[in-house]
Structure formats: C-alpha cells, structure tokens
Amino acid sequence: MYRFDSLSEGSEESIASADVTIPGFDPSSVFLLEIDGPQLEKAKFKVDGKDVPLASGAVIAFERLSEAASQDLHDGRLRLVRSFENAFKATKTRVTLAMCKWAEFDGRISVRLQYQSTSSKATPQKVAPESLTVIGRPIGIVRRGVFCPVKMP
C-alpha cells in the first residue's frame, strides 16, 4: 500500500503490505493507495448500491499504468497522475488523484486537475499535459480488508 508521498518519489517501496485478492488482475498489475488528505472527500464510489466517500483514510485499488497523458484516453476521467516538474497543490507531492479535463486557451492545451473537496488546498490546477504521466486507473475500493470493484471508464 502506498501514500502520495511514497509514490511521488517513484519508489517501488510501499508503506505497508496488504493481502487483498483482486479478481481478474495479476498482483503485479495492481496497487493500493491510502488517501491521506482532503482532496476527494465529496467524491463517492458506488459499492453495493451505497455511496462510499473517498475521505482521508480510504484505500483505493488501482490498475498500474505508465502512459503519457492523452486527451483521447484520459479526458473527463479520474486518474492517478505523476508530474515530472512540480508538486501538486492538493497533495504537496508530485502525485495526485484528480479528474482530468483537457482545455485549450489561446492556442495552448492544458489539463485542469479537478478535485471534489471543501479544502482550500484542493483547488483546480492547470498543468501542461506533457509534464504528466498517468500511473493508475481506479478499479475499486478496499473496505474492511475486502476488495469492492467500481466501474470507472
């Protein structure tokens, strides 16, 4: 299991290990991330017909990716991204989980990272798409040690 700061450093060393079965995925192709700050506490995943908030302490399962940020693949999608350049305001690390929205203004393309939070540090942030790598696609949430899948495009 990781936190934003351990993923930010590009380290393969996790903060803890967890024995969670994720059907349909090879263990090397998935990882867990504990949300350790306010940025998505107003966002919710549907699990067994109930809304589960993504508050601090929530553990999200991700399919491991390593893709250049792409409008065709990632526009309008919740993704875990790593910056080559700077720390994100919401996490104060080079990794964040946010909704990725592409925009063009004055001939320049940017990605607006949007959060669902009441925290003032989790305000939308514009970044250059070429500075981002998408490192994870959410596939579920772990509750009481049990993987609960969610449908995410």
GROMACS .gro file of C-alpha atoms in nm:
model
  153
    1MET     CA    1   0.000   0.000   0.000
    2TYR     CA    2   0.123   0.348  -0.087
    3ARG     CA    3   0.057   0.707   0.009
    4PHE     CA    4   0.103   1.005  -0.221
    5ASP     CA    5   0.449   1.087  -0.087
    6SER     CA    6   0.584   0.734  -0.142
    7LEU     CA    7   0.451   0.726  -0.500
    8SER     CA    8   0.582   1.076  -0.566
    9GLU     CA    9   0.939   0.964  -0.523
   10GLY     CA   10   0.890   0.695  -0.789
   11SER     CA   11   0.980   0.436  -0.530
   12GLU     CA   12   0.854   0.081  -0.564
   13GLU     CA   13   0.876   0.057  -0.186
   14SER     CA   14   0.532   0.060  -0.029
   15ILE     CA   15   0.448   0.183   0.321
   16ALA     CA   16   0.270  -0.142   0.413
   17SER     CA   17   0.173  -0.471   0.261
   18ALA     CA   18  -0.181  -0.598   0.233
   19ASP     CA   19  -0.317  -0.936   0.132
   20VAL     CA   20  -0.618  -0.845  -0.080
   21THR     CA   21  -0.746  -1.055  -0.370
   22ILE     CA   22  -0.846  -0.856  -0.677
   23PRO     CA   23  -1.022  -1.087  -0.925
   24GLY     CA   24  -0.916  -1.060  -1.289
   25PHE     CA   25  -0.585  -0.886  -1.218
   26ASP     CA   26  -0.232  -1.015  -1.175
   27PRO     CA   27  -0.095  -0.891  -0.840
   28SER     CA   28   0.193  -0.710  -1.015
   29SER     CA   29  -0.054  -0.505  -1.222
   30VAL     CA   30  -0.239  -0.350  -0.926
   31PHE     CA   31  -0.156  -0.148  -0.616
   32LEU     CA   32  -0.333   0.017  -0.324
   33LEU     CA   33  -0.323   0.385  -0.229
   34GLU     CA   34  -0.441   0.528   0.101
   35ILE     CA   35  -0.594   0.873   0.061
   36ASP     CA   36  -0.405   1.072   0.321
   37GLY     CA   37  -0.552   1.418   0.289
   38PRO     CA   38  -0.856   1.618   0.184
   39GLN     CA   39  -0.900   1.632  -0.191
   40LEU     CA   40  -1.185   1.399  -0.283
   41GLU     CA   41  -1.393   1.378   0.035
   42LYS     CA   42  -1.703   1.492  -0.158
   43ALA     CA   43  -1.648   1.226  -0.429
   44LYS     CA   44  -1.811   0.887  -0.388
   45PHE     CA   45  -1.782   0.537  -0.532
   46LYS     CA   46  -2.095   0.321  -0.554
   47VAL     CA   47  -2.043  -0.006  -0.364
   48ASP     CA   48  -2.333  -0.249  -0.330
   49GLY     CA   49  -2.574   0.033  -0.413
   50LYS     CA   50  -2.438   0.263  -0.142
   51ASP     CA   51  -2.224   0.575  -0.175
   52VAL     CA   52  -1.878   0.537  -0.019
   53PRO     CA   53  -1.691   0.869   0.020
   54LEU     CA   54  -1.325   0.898  -0.074
   55ALA     CA   55  -1.232   1.065   0.253
   56SER     CA   56  -0.892   1.061   0.417
   57GLY     CA   57  -0.812   0.701   0.513
   58ALA     CA   58  -0.996   0.543   0.219
   59VAL     CA   59  -0.793   0.274   0.041
   60ILE     CA   60  -0.832   0.269  -0.338
   61ALA     CA   61  -0.718  -0.012  -0.568
   62PHE     CA   62  -0.556   0.092  -0.896
   63GLU     CA   63  -0.462  -0.078  -1.218
   64ARG     CA   64  -0.094   0.010  -1.266
   65LEU     CA   65  -0.036   0.225  -1.577
   66SER     CA   66   0.252   0.419  -1.725
   67GLU     CA   67   0.101   0.632  -2.001
   68ALA     CA   68   0.167   0.980  -2.129
   69ALA     CA   69  -0.133   1.200  -2.051
   70SER     CA   70  -0.366   1.182  -2.352
   71GLN     CA   71  -0.688   1.364  -2.421
   72ASP     CA   72  -0.829   1.060  -2.603
   73LEU     CA   73  -0.758   0.824  -2.312
   74HIS     CA   74  -0.790   1.042  -2.003
   75ASP     CA   75  -1.021   1.342  -2.065
   76GLY     CA   76  -1.305   1.351  -1.814
   77ARG     CA   77  -1.162   1.060  -1.616
   78LEU     CA   78  -1.046   1.017  -1.258
   79ARG     CA   79  -0.679   0.924  -1.278
   80LEU     CA   80  -0.371   0.900  -1.060
   81VAL     CA   81  -0.105   1.119  -1.222
   82ARG     CA   82   0.262   1.195  -1.160
   83SER     CA   83   0.427   1.525  -1.256
   84PHE     CA   84   0.777   1.546  -1.397
   85GLU     CA   85   0.803   1.907  -1.288
   86ASN     CA   86   0.628   2.026  -0.974
   87ALA     CA   87   0.434   1.919  -0.668
   88PHE     CA   88   0.056   1.946  -0.687
   89LYS     CA   89  -0.119   2.190  -0.454
   90ALA     CA   90  -0.365   1.932  -0.321
   91THR     CA   91  -0.112   1.669  -0.214
   92LYS     CA   92   0.209   1.874  -0.188
   93THR     CA   93   0.379   1.588  -0.375
   94ARG     CA   94   0.439   1.509  -0.742
   95VAL     CA   95   0.146   1.260  -0.741
   96THR     CA   96  -0.226   1.337  -0.721
   97LEU     CA   97  -0.564   1.175  -0.783
   98ALA     CA   98  -0.797   1.404  -0.973
   99MET     CA   99  -1.047   1.436  -1.255
  100CYS     CA  100  -0.852   1.525  -1.571
  101LYS     CA  101  -1.018   1.782  -1.801
  102TRP     CA  102  -0.846   1.899  -2.120
  103ALA     CA  103  -0.885   2.259  -2.230
  104GLU     CA  104  -0.743   2.488  -2.497
  105PHE     CA  105  -0.699   2.859  -2.445
  106ASP     CA  106  -0.516   3.095  -2.675
  107GLY     CA  107  -0.366   2.805  -2.870
  108ARG     CA  108  -0.226   2.632  -2.560
  109ILE     CA  109  -0.354   2.298  -2.435
  110SER     CA  110  -0.364   2.228  -2.063
  111VAL     CA  111  -0.506   1.970  -1.827
  112ARG     CA  112  -0.723   2.103  -1.549
  113LEU     CA  113  -0.698   1.874  -1.247
  114GLN     CA  114  -1.024   1.894  -1.056
  115TYR     CA  115  -1.097   1.776  -0.704
  116GLN     CA  116  -1.421   1.732  -0.512
  117SER     CA  117  -1.324   1.886  -0.183
  118THR     CA  118  -1.405   2.157   0.065
  119SER     CA  119  -1.034   2.209   0.136
  120SER     CA  120  -0.883   2.532   0.007
  121LYS     CA  121  -0.563   2.348  -0.090
  122ALA     CA  122  -0.756   2.118  -0.326
  123THR     CA  123  -0.847   2.387  -0.577
  124PRO     CA  124  -0.837   2.306  -0.950
  125GLN     CA  125  -0.491   2.329  -1.101
  126LYS     CA  126  -0.387   2.368  -1.466
  127VAL     CA  127  -0.081   2.178  -1.584
  128ALA     CA  128   0.085   2.106  -1.916
  129PRO     CA  129  -0.012   1.758  -2.039
  130GLU     CA  130   0.346   1.683  -2.145
  131SER     CA  131   0.453   1.715  -1.779
  132LEU     CA  132   0.224   1.430  -1.669
  133THR     CA  133   0.234   1.052  -1.665
  134VAL     CA  134  -0.083   0.862  -1.579
  135ILE     CA  135   0.021   0.593  -1.330
  136GLY     CA  136  -0.312   0.450  -1.218
  137ARG     CA  137  -0.677   0.386  -1.306
  138PRO     CA  138  -0.910   0.329  -1.009
  139ILE     CA  139  -1.068  -0.018  -1.016
  140GLY     CA  140  -1.212  -0.042  -0.666
  141ILE     CA  141  -1.200   0.038  -0.300
  142VAL     CA  142  -1.088  -0.181  -0.011
  143ARG     CA  143  -1.328  -0.184   0.285
  144ARG     CA  144  -1.253  -0.388   0.597
  145GLY     CA  145  -0.991  -0.584   0.403
  146VAL     CA  146  -1.228  -0.676   0.118
  147PHE     CA  147  -1.191  -0.551  -0.241
  148CYS     CA  148  -1.509  -0.391  -0.378
  149PRO     CA  149  -1.496  -0.325  -0.754
  150VAL     CA  150  -1.619   0.000  -0.904
  151LYS     CA  151  -1.695   0.082  -1.267
  152MET     CA  152  -1.466   0.356  -1.395
  153PRO     CA  153  -1.405   0.443  -1.760
   0.00000   0.00000   0.00000
